[in-house]
């Protein structure tokens, strides 16, 4: 299914993802994929802007912002790298100010 991730609705159809929605509006609030120490998360941050974050335990390893489609593609790349271990990002510690959050 991950070759078709263009939206959080696509992720919601994949059992590996957990999508939380607003009980009143049905709008998605978070989307998460977890495997071992790895967590990939998406959250809307502004109109048309979504944040993607990759954690290993408590460490933020990667962070990006962009359109929903672009961030779904980013997550696909990260997860593919984690699954194959060929392209897994090296751990880097960043603080919130550096990540601009």
N, CA and C atoms as an extended XYZ file, in Angstrom:
303
Properties=species:S:1:pos:R:3:atomname:S:1:resname:S:1:resid:I:1 pbc="F F F"
N         0.816       -1.200        0.000 N   UNK     1
C         0.000        0.000        0.000 CA  UNK     1
C         0.850        1.252        0.000 C   UNK     1
N         2.090        1.205        0.542 N   UNK     2
C         2.856        2.435        0.729 CA  UNK     2
C         3.270        3.115       -0.570 C   UNK     2
N         3.134        2.452       -1.717 N   UNK     3
C         3.454        3.111       -2.969 CA  UNK     3
C         2.350        4.079       -3.383 C   UNK     3
N         1.232        4.076       -2.648 N   UNK     4
C         0.098        4.930       -2.976 CA  UNK     4
C        -0.157        5.998       -1.916 C   UNK     4
N         0.766        6.239       -1.010 N   UNK     5
C         0.555        7.215        0.053 CA  UNK     5
C         0.638        8.627       -0.505 C   UNK     5
N        -0.507        9.237       -0.751 N   UNK     6
C        -0.555       10.612       -1.227 CA  UNK     6
C        -1.293       11.520       -0.245 C   UNK     6
N        -1.974       10.889        0.708 N   UNK     7
C        -2.753       11.646        1.685 CA  UNK     7
C        -2.856       10.841        2.974 C   UNK     7
N        -3.265       11.513        4.027 N   UNK     8
C        -3.465       10.811        5.295 CA  UNK     8
C        -4.622        9.822        5.158 C   UNK     8
N        -5.583       10.108        4.302 N   UNK     9
C        -6.648        9.135        4.063 CA  UNK     9
C        -6.069        7.825        3.507 C   UNK     9
N        -5.047        7.932        2.643 N   UNK    10
C        -4.368        6.728        2.147 CA  UNK    10
C        -3.692        5.982        3.298 C   UNK    10
N        -3.036        6.729        4.187 N   UNK    11
C        -2.368        6.103        5.332 CA  UNK    11
C        -3.382        5.422        6.238 C   UNK    11
N        -4.538        6.045        6.398 N   UNK    12
C        -5.579        5.511        7.278 CA  UNK    12
C        -6.069        4.151        6.788 C   UNK    12
N        -5.953        3.900        5.500 N   UNK    13
C        -6.364        2.609        4.939 CA  UNK    13
C        -5.307        1.524        5.148 C   UNK    13
N        -4.113        1.920        5.590 N   UNK    14
C        -3.015        0.983        5.826 CA  UNK    14
C        -3.014        0.604        7.305 C   UNK    14
N        -3.153       -0.670        7.642 N   UNK    15
C        -3.222       -1.062        9.057 CA  UNK    15
C        -1.953       -0.761        9.854 C   UNK    15
N        -0.846       -0.474        9.199 N   UNK    16
C         0.387       -0.141        9.916 CA  UNK    16
C         0.346        1.272       10.496 C   UNK    16
N        -0.603        2.084       10.038 N   UNK    17
C        -0.723        3.470       10.484 CA  UNK    17
C        -1.884        3.624       11.458 C   UNK    17
N        -1.695        4.520       12.432 N   UNK    18
C        -2.747        4.899       13.366 CA  UNK    18
C        -3.075        6.365       13.116 C   UNK    18
N        -4.313        6.648       12.722 N   UNK    19
C        -4.731        8.020       12.435 CA  UNK    19
C        -5.766        8.432       13.471 C   UNK    19
N        -5.502        9.564       14.128 N   UNK    20
C        -6.425       10.122       15.107 CA  UNK    20
C        -7.179       11.269       14.454 C   UNK    20
N        -8.494       11.277       14.625 N   UNK    21
C        -9.337       12.307       14.020 CA  UNK    21
C       -10.108       13.072       15.094 C   UNK    21
N       -10.437       14.305       14.782 N   UNK    22
C       -11.263       15.120       15.661 CA  UNK    22
C       -12.647       14.470       15.776 C   UNK    22
N       -13.145       14.285       16.997 N   UNK    23
C       -14.467       13.666       17.140 CA  UNK    23
C       -15.596       14.567       16.645 C   UNK    23
N       -15.359       15.856       16.565 N   UNK    24
C       -16.420       16.768       16.138 CA  UNK    24
C       -16.385       17.082       14.649 C   UNK    24
N       -15.186       17.179       14.072 N   UNK    25
C       -15.074       17.569       12.674 CA  UNK    25
C       -14.621       16.441       11.749 C   UNK    25
N       -14.050       15.387       12.321 N   UNK    26
C       -13.556       14.291       11.506 CA  UNK    26
C       -12.219       14.579       10.839 C   UNK    26
N       -11.697       15.804       11.008 N   UNK    27
C       -10.391       16.176       10.443 CA  UNK    27
C        -9.302       15.380       11.157 C   UNK    27
N        -8.322       14.903       10.421 N   UNK    28
C        -7.238       14.156       11.043 CA  UNK    28
C        -6.383       15.095       11.883 C   UNK    28
N        -5.901       14.602       13.012 N   UNK    29
C        -5.074       15.378       13.940 CA  UNK    29
C        -3.644       14.869       13.963 C   UNK    29
N        -3.483       13.560       13.944 N   UNK    30
C        -2.163       12.936       13.894 CA  UNK    30
C        -2.248       11.645       13.094 C   UNK    30
N        -1.118       11.280       12.532 N   UNK    31
C        -0.972        9.975       11.879 CA  UNK    31
C         0.381        9.441       12.318 C   UNK    31
N         0.410        8.187       12.767 N   UNK    32
C         1.652        7.618       13.293 CA  UNK    32
C         1.875        6.197       12.787 C   UNK    32
N         3.151        5.922       12.529 N   UNK    33
C         3.622        4.584       12.166 CA  UNK    33
C         4.761        4.276       13.130 C   UNK    33
N         4.734        3.096       13.739 N   UNK    34
C         5.769        2.739       14.709 CA  UNK    34
C         6.311        1.351       14.419 C   UNK    34
N         7.618        1.213       14.656 N   UNK    35
C         8.279       -0.083       14.533 CA  UNK    35
C         9.504       -0.069       15.430 C   UNK    35
N         9.477       -0.885       16.478 N   UNK    36
C        10.597       -0.892       17.424 CA  UNK    36
C        10.782        0.488       18.014 C   UNK    36
N        12.019        1.021       17.994 N   UNK    37
C        12.263        2.342       18.569 CA  UNK    37
C        11.835        3.482       17.641 C   UNK    37
N        11.453        3.160       16.419 N   UNK    38
C        11.162        4.180       15.412 CA  UNK    38
C         9.700        4.593       15.426 C   UNK    38
N         9.469        5.901       15.311 N   UNK    39
C         8.129        6.457       15.188 CA  UNK    39
C         8.161        7.515       14.104 C   UNK    39
N         7.244        7.407       13.168 N   UNK    40
C         7.067        8.412       12.124 CA  UNK    40
C         5.714        9.045       12.381 C   UNK    40
N         5.673       10.367       12.440 N   UNK    41
C         4.422       11.047       12.729 CA  UNK    41
C         4.158       12.200       11.786 C   UNK    41
N         2.881       12.439       11.535 N   UNK    42
C         2.425       13.576       10.745 CA  UNK    42
C         1.412       14.360       11.563 C   UNK    42
N         1.446       15.674       11.439 N   UNK    43
C         0.437       16.515       12.071 CA  UNK    43
C         0.274       17.791       11.248 C   UNK    43
N        -0.966       18.269       11.096 N   UNK    44
C        -1.154       19.533       10.382 CA  UNK    44
C        -0.668       20.687       11.256 C   UNK    44
N         0.034       21.642       10.662 N   UNK    45
C         0.555       22.773       11.444 CA  UNK    45
C        -0.004       24.111       10.999 C   UNK    45
N        -0.507       24.193        9.789 N   UNK    46
C        -1.060       25.427        9.258 CA  UNK    46
C        -1.907       25.050        8.051 C   UNK    46
N        -2.622       25.982        7.521 N   UNK    47
C        -3.453       25.702        6.354 CA  UNK    47
C        -2.597       25.183        5.201 C   UNK    47
N        -2.806       23.931        4.839 N   UNK    48
C        -2.068       23.337        3.730 CA  UNK    48
C        -0.661       22.884        4.059 C   UNK    48
N        -0.238       23.019        5.328 N   UNK    49
C         1.118       22.637        5.729 CA  UNK    49
C         1.043       21.516        6.765 C   UNK    49
N         1.844       20.486        6.524 N   UNK    50
C         1.900       19.321        7.405 CA  UNK    50
C         3.344       19.142        7.856 C   UNK    50
N         3.512       18.782        9.125 N   UNK    51
C         4.841       18.467        9.651 CA  UNK    51
C         5.004       16.951        9.695 C   UNK    51
N         6.159       16.478        9.268 N   UNK    52
C         6.539       15.069        9.375 CA  UNK    52
C         7.742       15.004       10.309 C   UNK    52
N         7.691       14.078       11.260 N   UNK    53
C         8.777       13.951       12.234 CA  UNK    53
C         9.134       12.477       12.369 C   UNK    53
N        10.430       12.207       12.402 N   UNK    54
C        10.953       10.855       12.602 CA  UNK    54
C        11.686       10.838       13.933 C   UNK    54
N        11.244        9.941       14.829 N   UNK    55
C        11.888        9.775       16.128 CA  UNK    55
C        12.526        8.406       16.224 C   UNK    55
N        13.600        8.346       16.994 N   UNK    56
C        14.153        7.092       17.476 CA  UNK    56
C        14.177        7.236       18.994 C   UNK    56
N        13.271        6.547       19.662 N   UNK    57
C        13.121        6.761       21.098 CA  UNK    57
C        12.674        8.196       21.336 C   UNK    57
N        13.421        8.930       22.154 N   UNK    58
C        13.100       10.320       22.443 CA  UNK    58
C        13.833       11.302       21.533 C   UNK    58
N        14.658       10.803       20.625 N   UNK    59
C        15.465       11.666       19.761 CA  UNK    59
C        14.760       11.942       18.439 C   UNK    59
N        14.682       13.221       18.080 N   UNK    60
C        14.171       13.595       16.761 CA  UNK    60
C        15.302       13.388       15.761 C   UNK    60
N        15.045       12.554       14.773 N   UNK    61
C        16.047       12.204       13.776 CA  UNK    61
C        15.833       13.004       12.488 C   UNK    61
N        14.582       13.257       12.162 N   UNK    62
C        14.266       14.008       10.955 CA  UNK    62
C        13.018       14.829       11.147 C   UNK    62
N        12.954       15.955       10.448 N   UNK    63
C        11.804       16.855       10.542 CA  UNK    63
C        11.661       17.572        9.218 C   UNK    63
N        10.442       17.634        8.716 N   UNK    64
C        10.197       18.345        7.458 CA  UNK    64
C         8.791       18.922        7.491 C   UNK    64
N         8.571       19.951        6.693 N   UNK    65
C         7.245       20.548        6.546 CA  UNK    65
C         6.957       20.753        5.070 C   UNK    65
N         5.710       20.563        4.710 N   UNK    66
C         5.310       20.783        3.335 CA  UNK    66
C         3.864       20.376        3.135 C   UNK    66
N         3.481       20.167        1.901 N   UNK    67
C         2.114       19.760        1.605 CA  UNK    67
C         1.867       18.356        2.147 C   UNK    67
N         0.619       18.006        2.294 N   UNK    68
C         0.274       16.667        2.777 CA  UNK    68
C         0.859       15.592        1.864 C   UNK    68
N         0.739       15.788        0.573 N   UNK    69
C         1.272       14.797       -0.379 CA  UNK    69
C         2.792       14.684       -0.258 C   UNK    69
N         3.466       15.825       -0.141 N   UNK    70
C         4.931       15.803       -0.041 CA  UNK    70
C         5.381       15.136        1.253 C   UNK    70
N         4.672       15.374        2.356 N   UNK    71
C         5.068       14.775        3.626 CA  UNK    71
C         4.729       13.288        3.672 C   UNK    71
N         3.667       12.873        2.999 N   UNK    72
C         3.394       11.430        2.877 CA  UNK    72
C         4.517       10.757        2.098 C   UNK    72
N         5.018       11.430        1.061 N   UNK    73
C         6.148       10.897        0.284 CA  UNK    73
C         7.407       10.843        1.141 C   UNK    73
N         7.626       11.863        1.975 N   UNK    74
C         8.773       11.870        2.884 CA  UNK    74
C         8.692       10.688        3.840 C   UNK    74
N         7.517       10.451        4.402 N   UNK    75
C         7.328        9.309        5.304 CA  UNK    75
C         7.595        8.000        4.588 C   UNK    75
N         7.145        7.884        3.360 N   UNK    76
C         7.383        6.678        2.574 CA  UNK    76
C         8.882        6.436        2.434 C   UNK    76
N         9.634        7.501        2.149 N   UNK    77
C        11.092        7.389        2.011 CA  UNK    77
C        11.730        6.964        3.329 C   UNK    77
N        11.340        7.616        4.426 N   UNK    78
C        11.900        7.263        5.729 CA  UNK    78
C        11.616        5.809        6.072 C   UNK    78
N        10.369        5.390        5.914 N   UNK    79
C         9.985        4.027        6.292 CA  UNK    79
C        10.673        3.005        5.402 C   UNK    79
N        10.781        3.300        4.130 N   UNK    80
C        11.509        2.392        3.241 CA  UNK    80
C        12.952        2.242        3.731 C   UNK    80
N        13.578        3.350        4.104 N   UNK    81
C        14.941        3.305        4.623 CA  UNK    81
C        15.044        2.508        5.906 C   UNK    81
N        14.064        2.664        6.778 N   UNK    82
C        14.075        1.908        8.030 CA  UNK    82
C        13.868        0.425        7.771 C   UNK    82
N        13.008        0.109        6.848 N   UNK    83
C        12.727       -1.306        6.535 CA  UNK    83
C        13.930       -1.980        5.893 C   UNK    83
N        14.634       -1.260        5.054 N   UNK    84
C        15.775       -1.864        4.363 CA  UNK    84
C        17.077       -1.653        5.115 C   UNK    84
N        17.061       -0.706        6.046 N   UNK    85
C        18.248       -0.331        6.822 CA  UNK    85
C        19.384        0.207        5.954 C   UNK    85
N        19.170        0.318        4.658 N   UNK    86
C        20.192        0.875        3.771 CA  UNK    86
C        20.243        2.389        3.869 C   UNK    86
N        19.078        2.980        3.980 N   UNK    87
C        19.001        4.434        3.913 CA  UNK    87
C        18.527        5.048        5.221 C   UNK    87
N        18.551        4.276        6.305 N   UNK    88
C        18.103        4.821        7.585 CA  UNK    88
C        18.986        6.001        7.981 C   UNK    88
N        18.365        7.129        8.344 N   UNK    89
C        19.155        8.290        8.725 CA  UNK    89
C        19.968        8.035        9.990 C   UNK    89
N        21.123        8.628       10.051 N   UNK    90
C        21.958        8.512       11.249 CA  UNK    90
C        21.346        9.357       12.360 C   UNK    90
N        21.384        8.871       13.599 N   UNK    91
C        20.820        9.650       14.701 CA  UNK    91
C        21.510       11.001       14.863 C   UNK    91
N        20.700       12.014       14.998 N   UNK    92
C        21.172       13.381       15.226 CA  UNK    92
C        20.261       13.988       16.268 C   UNK    92
N        20.836       14.616       17.282 N   UNK    93
C        20.040       15.260       18.314 CA  UNK    93
C        19.825       16.717       17.928 C   UNK    93
N        18.541       17.149       17.989 N   UNK    94
C        18.206       18.534       17.672 CA  UNK    94
C        17.289       19.062       18.757 C   UNK    94
N        17.383       20.355       19.048 N   UNK    95
C        16.454       20.918       20.011 CA  UNK    95
C        15.314       21.601       19.241 C   UNK    95
N        14.257       21.950       19.974 N   UNK    96
C        13.063       22.495       19.344 CA  UNK    96
C        13.357       23.793       18.591 C   UNK    96
N        14.247       24.634       19.102 N   UNK    97
C        14.566       25.896       18.426 CA  UNK    97
C        15.193       25.629       17.051 C   UNK    97
N        16.066       24.654       16.984 N   UNK    98
C        16.705       24.309       15.710 CA  UNK    98
C        15.689       23.775       14.713 C   UNK    98
N        14.673       23.063       15.224 N   UNK    99
C        13.655       22.500       14.356 CA  UNK    99
C        12.579       23.521       13.991 C   UNK    99
N        12.633       24.680       14.628 N   UNK   100
C        11.687       25.754       14.332 CA  UNK   100
C        10.249       25.331       14.629 C   UNK   100
N        10.068       24.655       15.773 N   UNK   101
C         8.718       24.248       16.186 CA  UNK   101
C         8.319       24.964       17.445 C   UNK   101
